[in-house]
mmCIF file of C-alpha atoms in Angstrom:
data_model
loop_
_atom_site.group_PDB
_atom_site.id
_atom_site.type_symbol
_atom_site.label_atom_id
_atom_site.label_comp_id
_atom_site.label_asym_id
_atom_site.label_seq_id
_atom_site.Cartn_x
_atom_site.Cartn_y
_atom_site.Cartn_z
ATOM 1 C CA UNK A 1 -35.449 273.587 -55.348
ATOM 2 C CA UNK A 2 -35.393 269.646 -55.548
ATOM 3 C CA UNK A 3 -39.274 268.495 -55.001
ATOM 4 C CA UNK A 4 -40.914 264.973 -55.251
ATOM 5 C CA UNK A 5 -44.081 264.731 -56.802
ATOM 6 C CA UNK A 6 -46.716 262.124 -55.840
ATOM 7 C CA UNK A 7 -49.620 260.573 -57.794
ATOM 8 C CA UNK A 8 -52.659 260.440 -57.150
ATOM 9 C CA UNK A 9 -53.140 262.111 -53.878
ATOM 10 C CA UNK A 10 -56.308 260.298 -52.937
ATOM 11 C CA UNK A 11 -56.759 256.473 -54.037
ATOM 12 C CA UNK A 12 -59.909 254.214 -53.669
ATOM 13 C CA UNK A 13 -60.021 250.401 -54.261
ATOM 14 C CA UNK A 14 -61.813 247.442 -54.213
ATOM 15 C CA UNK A 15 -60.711 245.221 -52.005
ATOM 16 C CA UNK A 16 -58.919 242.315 -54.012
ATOM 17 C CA UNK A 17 -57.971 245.109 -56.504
ATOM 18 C CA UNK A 18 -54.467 246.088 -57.284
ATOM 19 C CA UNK A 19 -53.302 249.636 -56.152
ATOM 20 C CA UNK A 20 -50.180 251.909 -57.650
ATOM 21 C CA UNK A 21 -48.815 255.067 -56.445
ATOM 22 C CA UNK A 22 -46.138 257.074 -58.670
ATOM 23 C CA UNK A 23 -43.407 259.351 -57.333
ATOM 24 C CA UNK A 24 -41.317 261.841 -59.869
ATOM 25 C CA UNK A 25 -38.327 262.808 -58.277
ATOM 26 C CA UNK A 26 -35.961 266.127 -59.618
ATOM 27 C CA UNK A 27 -32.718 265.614 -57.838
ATOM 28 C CA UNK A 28 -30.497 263.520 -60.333
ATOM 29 C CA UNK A 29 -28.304 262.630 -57.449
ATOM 30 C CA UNK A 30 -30.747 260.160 -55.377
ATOM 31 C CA UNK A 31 -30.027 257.103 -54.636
ATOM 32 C CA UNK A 32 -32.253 255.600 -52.101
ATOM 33 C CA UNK A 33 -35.972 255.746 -52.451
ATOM 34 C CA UNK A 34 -37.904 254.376 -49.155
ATOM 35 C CA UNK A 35 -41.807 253.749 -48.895
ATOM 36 C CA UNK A 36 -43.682 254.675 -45.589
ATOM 37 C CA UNK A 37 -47.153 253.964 -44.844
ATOM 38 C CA UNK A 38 -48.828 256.229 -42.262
ATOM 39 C CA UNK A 39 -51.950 254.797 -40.350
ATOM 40 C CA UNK A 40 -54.179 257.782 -38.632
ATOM 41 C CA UNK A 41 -52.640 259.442 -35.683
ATOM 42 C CA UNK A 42 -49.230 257.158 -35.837
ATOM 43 C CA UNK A 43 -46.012 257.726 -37.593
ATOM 44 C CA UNK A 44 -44.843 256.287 -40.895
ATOM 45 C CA UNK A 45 -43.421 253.106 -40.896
ATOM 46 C CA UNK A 46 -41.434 251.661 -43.689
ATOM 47 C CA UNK A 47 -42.339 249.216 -45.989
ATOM 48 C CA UNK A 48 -40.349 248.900 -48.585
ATOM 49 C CA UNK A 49 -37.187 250.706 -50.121
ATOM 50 C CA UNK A 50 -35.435 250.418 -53.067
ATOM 51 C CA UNK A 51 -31.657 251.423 -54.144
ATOM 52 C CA UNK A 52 -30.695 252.697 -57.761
ATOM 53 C CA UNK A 53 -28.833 249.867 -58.691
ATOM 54 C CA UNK A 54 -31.888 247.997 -58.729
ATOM 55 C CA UNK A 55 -34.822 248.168 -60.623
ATOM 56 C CA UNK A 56 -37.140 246.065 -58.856
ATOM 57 C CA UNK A 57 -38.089 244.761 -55.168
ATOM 58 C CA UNK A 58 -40.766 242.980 -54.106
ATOM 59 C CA UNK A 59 -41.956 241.888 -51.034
ATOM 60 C CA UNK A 60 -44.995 239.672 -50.782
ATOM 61 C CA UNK A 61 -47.892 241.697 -51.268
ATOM 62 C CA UNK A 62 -45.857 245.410 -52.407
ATOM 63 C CA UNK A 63 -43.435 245.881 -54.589
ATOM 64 C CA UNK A 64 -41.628 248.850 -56.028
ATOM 65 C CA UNK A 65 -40.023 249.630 -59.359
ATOM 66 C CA UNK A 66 -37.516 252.176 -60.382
ATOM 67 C CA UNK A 67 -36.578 253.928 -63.434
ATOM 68 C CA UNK A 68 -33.809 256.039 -62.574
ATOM 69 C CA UNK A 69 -33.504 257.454 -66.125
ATOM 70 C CA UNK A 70 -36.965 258.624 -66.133
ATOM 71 C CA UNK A 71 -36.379 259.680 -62.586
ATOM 72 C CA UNK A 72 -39.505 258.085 -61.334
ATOM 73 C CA UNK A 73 -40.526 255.520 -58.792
ATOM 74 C CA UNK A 74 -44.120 253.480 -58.269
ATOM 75 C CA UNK A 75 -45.507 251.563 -55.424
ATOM 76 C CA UNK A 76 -47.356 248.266 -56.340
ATOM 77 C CA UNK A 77 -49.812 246.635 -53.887
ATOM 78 C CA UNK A 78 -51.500 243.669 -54.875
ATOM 79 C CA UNK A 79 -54.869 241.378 -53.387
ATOM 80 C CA UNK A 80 -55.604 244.958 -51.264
ATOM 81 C CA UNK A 81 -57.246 244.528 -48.048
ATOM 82 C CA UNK A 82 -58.736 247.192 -45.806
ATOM 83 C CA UNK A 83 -55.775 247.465 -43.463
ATOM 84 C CA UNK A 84 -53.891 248.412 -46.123
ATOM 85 C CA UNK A 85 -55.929 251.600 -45.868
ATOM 86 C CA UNK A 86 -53.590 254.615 -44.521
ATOM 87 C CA UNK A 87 -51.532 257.248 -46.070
ATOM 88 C CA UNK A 88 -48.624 256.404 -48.350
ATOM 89 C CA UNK A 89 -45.399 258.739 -48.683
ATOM 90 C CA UNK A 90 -42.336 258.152 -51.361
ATOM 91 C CA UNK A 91 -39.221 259.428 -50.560
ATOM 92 C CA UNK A 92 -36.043 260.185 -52.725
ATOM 93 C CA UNK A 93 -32.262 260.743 -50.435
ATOM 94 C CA UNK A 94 -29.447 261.417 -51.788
ATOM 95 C CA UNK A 95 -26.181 262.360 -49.895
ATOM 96 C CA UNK A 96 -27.542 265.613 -48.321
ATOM 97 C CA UNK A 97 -31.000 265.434 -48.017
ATOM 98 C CA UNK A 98 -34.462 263.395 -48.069
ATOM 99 C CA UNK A 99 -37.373 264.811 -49.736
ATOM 100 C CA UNK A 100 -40.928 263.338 -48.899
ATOM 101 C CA UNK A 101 -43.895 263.485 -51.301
ATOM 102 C CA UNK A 102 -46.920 265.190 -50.134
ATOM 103 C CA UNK A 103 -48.876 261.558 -49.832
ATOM 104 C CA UNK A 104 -51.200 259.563 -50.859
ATOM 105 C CA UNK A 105 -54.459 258.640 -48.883
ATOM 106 C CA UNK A 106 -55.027 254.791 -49.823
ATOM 107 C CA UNK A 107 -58.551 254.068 -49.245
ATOM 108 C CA UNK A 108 -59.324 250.343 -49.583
ATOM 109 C CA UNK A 109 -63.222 249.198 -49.471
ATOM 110 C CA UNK A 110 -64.940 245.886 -48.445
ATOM 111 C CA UNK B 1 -37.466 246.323 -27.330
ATOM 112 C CA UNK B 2 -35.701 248.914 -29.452
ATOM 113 C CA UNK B 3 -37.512 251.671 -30.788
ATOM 114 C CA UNK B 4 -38.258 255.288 -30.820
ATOM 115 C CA UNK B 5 -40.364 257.038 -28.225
ATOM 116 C CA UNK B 6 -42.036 260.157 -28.273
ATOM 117 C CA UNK B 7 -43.999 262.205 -25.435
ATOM 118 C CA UNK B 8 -46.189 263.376 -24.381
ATOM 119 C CA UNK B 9 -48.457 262.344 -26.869
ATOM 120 C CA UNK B 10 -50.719 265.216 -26.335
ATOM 121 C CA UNK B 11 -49.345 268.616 -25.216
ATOM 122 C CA UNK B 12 -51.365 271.801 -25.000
ATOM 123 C CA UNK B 13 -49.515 275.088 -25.252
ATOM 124 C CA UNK B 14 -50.559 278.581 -23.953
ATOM 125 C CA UNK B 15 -49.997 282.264 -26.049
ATOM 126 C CA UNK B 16 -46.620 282.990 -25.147
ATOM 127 C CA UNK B 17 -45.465 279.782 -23.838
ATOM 128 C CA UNK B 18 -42.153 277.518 -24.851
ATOM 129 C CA UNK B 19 -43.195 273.703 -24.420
ATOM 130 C CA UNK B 20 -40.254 270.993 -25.113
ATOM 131 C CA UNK B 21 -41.326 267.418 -27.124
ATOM 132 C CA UNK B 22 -39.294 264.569 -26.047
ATOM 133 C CA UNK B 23 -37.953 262.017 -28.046
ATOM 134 C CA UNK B 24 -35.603 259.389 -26.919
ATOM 135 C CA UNK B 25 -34.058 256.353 -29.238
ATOM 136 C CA UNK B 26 -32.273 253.275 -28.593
ATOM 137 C CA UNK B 27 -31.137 252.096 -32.092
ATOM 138 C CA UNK B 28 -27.877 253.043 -31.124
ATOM 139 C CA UNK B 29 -28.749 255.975 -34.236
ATOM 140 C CA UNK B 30 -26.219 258.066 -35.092
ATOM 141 C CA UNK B 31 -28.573 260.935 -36.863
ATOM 142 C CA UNK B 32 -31.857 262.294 -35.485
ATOM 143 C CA UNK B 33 -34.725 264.539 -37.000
ATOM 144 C CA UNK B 34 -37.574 266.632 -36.183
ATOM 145 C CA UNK B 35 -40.748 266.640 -38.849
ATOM 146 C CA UNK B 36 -43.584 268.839 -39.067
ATOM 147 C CA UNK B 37 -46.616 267.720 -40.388
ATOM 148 C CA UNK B 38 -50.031 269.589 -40.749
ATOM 149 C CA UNK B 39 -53.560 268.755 -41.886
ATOM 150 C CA UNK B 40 -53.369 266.514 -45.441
ATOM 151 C CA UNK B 41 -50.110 267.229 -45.832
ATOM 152 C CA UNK B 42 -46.739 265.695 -46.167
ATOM 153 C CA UNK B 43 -43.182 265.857 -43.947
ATOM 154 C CA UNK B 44 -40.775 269.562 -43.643
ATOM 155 C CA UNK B 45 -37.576 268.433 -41.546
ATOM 156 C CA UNK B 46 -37.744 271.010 -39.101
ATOM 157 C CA UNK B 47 -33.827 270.227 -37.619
ATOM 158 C CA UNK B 48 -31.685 267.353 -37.677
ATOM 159 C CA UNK B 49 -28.328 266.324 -35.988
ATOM 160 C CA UNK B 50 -25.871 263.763 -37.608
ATOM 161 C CA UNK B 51 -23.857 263.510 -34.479
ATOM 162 C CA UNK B 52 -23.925 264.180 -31.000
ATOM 163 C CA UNK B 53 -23.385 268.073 -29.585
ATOM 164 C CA UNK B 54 -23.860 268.921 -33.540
ATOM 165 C CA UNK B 55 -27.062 270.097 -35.813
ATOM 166 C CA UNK B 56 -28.244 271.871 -38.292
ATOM 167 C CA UNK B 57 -31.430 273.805 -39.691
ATOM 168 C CA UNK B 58 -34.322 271.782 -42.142
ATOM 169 C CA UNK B 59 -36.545 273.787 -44.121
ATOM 170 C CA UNK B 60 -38.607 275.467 -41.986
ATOM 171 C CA UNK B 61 -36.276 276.132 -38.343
ATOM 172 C CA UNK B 62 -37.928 279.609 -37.064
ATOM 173 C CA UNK B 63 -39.389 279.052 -34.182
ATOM 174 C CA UNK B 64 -38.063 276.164 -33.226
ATOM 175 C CA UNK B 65 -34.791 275.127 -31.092
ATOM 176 C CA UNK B 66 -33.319 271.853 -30.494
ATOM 177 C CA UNK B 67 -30.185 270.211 -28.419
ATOM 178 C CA UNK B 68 -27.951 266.857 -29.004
ATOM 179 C CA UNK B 69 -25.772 266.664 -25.561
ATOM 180 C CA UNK B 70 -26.959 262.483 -25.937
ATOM 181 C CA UNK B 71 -26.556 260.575 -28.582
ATOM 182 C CA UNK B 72 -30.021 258.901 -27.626
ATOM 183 C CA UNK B 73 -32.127 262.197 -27.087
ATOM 184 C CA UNK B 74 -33.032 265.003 -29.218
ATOM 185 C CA UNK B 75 -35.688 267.291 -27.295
ATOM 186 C CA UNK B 76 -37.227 270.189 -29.482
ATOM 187 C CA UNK B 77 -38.881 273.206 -28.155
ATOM 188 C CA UNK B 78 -41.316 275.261 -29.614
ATOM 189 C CA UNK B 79 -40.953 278.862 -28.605
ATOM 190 C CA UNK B 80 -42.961 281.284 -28.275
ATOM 191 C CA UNK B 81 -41.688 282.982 -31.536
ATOM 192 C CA UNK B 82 -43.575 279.963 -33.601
ATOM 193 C CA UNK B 83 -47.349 281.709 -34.580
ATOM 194 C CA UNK B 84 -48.733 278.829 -35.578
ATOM 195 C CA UNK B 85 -47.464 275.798 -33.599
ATOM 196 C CA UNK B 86 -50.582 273.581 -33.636
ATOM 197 C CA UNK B 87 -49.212 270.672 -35.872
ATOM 198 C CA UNK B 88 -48.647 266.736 -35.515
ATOM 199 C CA UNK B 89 -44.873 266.274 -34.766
ATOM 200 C CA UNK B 90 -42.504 263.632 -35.501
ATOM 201 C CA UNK B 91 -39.113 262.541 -34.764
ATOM 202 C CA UNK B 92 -36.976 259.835 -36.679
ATOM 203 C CA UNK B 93 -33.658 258.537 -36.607
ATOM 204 C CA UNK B 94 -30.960 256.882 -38.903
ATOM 205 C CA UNK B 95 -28.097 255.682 -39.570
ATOM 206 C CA UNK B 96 -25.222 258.347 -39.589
ATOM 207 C CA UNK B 97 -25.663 258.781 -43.731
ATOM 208 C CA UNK B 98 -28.821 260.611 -45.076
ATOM 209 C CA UNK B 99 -29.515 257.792 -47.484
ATOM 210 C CA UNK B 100 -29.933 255.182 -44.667
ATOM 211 C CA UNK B 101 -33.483 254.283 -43.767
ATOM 212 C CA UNK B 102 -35.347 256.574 -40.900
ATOM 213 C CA UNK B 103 -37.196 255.364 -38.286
ATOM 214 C CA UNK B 104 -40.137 256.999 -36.487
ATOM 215 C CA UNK B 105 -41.915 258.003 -33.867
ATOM 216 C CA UNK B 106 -45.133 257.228 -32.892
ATOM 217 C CA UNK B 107 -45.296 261.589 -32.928
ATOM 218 C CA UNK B 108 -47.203 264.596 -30.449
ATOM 219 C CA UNK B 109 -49.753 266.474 -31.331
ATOM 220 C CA UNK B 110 -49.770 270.083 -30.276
ATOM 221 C CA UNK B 111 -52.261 271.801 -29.635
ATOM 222 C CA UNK B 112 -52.832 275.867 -28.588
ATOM 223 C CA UNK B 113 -55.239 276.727 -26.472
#
């Protein structure tokens, strides 16, 4: 079946240092590829997305990037802190379905 | 304040036992899921309904049942059929179209005692 694969699953830092998290997706039909961040014992919240007719967003701190031939996706997060600690998930939708990677635990230290 | 809500945070379940999870939106959402997530791992859509008095099965349904009679709520009860229920729930909503952006909940935790 259609799977998304995320990389690495565990992620430590310096704080100040630069973090990136990769997602491969299979399904050649996505289109929409969301970012959630998970904090312990909360749900995800979004924090960035990206559509395939763009191959770049970037929002202050995080950006994302797209290469929809290679079919994958990466999560950029610049001048860490330690609330950016959590879990991050990538997601890849297409018309039928969303499929979540398995997450990746950001650890950021002081 | 628009949002997602979720309760009871905590709910404890007995052998044997069916126990509903609530979750109510006010996005004026056309679509609704349920998410199962365990220990270290990721999200399995469990059900989800694009439309009111209308749903259909995610990945992993058995042992699970779920109702749309408002477009706002979307209550799912774990039977008694579901061996291993102890798991961190979540709902979300959307747009009608799978590719818009979901929204969750802050989730329950269940628990068997």
């Amino acid at each position: 079946g259609e799977n998304v694969e995320q990389h690495p699953s565990t992620l430590s830092v310096q704080e100040g240092d630069s973090a990136v998290i990769k997602c491969t997706y299979s399904d050649s039909a996505s289109n929409y590829f969301p970012w959630y961040k998970q904090e312990l014992g909360k749900g995800p919240q979004l924090i960035i997305d990206i559509r395939s007719n763009v191959g770049e967003k970037k929002d202050q701190r995080i950006a994302v990037t797209l290469n929809k031939t290679a079919k994958h996706f990466s999560l950029h997060i610049t001048e860490t802190q330690p609330e950016d600690s959590a879990v991050y998930f990538c997601a890849a939708a297409s018309y039928d379905k969303v499929i979540f990677g398995p997450g990746t635990s950001l650890s950021v230290i002081p | 304040d628009g949002g997602i809500t979720q309760s009871p945070k905590y709910l404890f379940r007995k052998e044997g036992q069916n126990v509903t999870l609530s979750c109510e939106q006010n996005l004026n959402h056309d679509a609704m899921y349920w998410y199962r997530q365990d220990p270290g791992q990721g999200l399995r859509l469990i059900y989800y309904s694009q439309i009111v008095n209308d749903f259909q099965k995610g990945d992993i349904a058995e042992g699970y049942s779920v109702s749309r009679e408002k477009k706002e709520s979307f209550p799912l009860t774990v039977t008694s059929a579901q061996k291993n229920p102890t798991a961190f729930y979540l709902c979300a909503s959307s747009g009608r179209r799978i590719q818009e952006t979901q929204y969750f909940g802050p989730g329950t935790r269940l628990l068997v005692l």
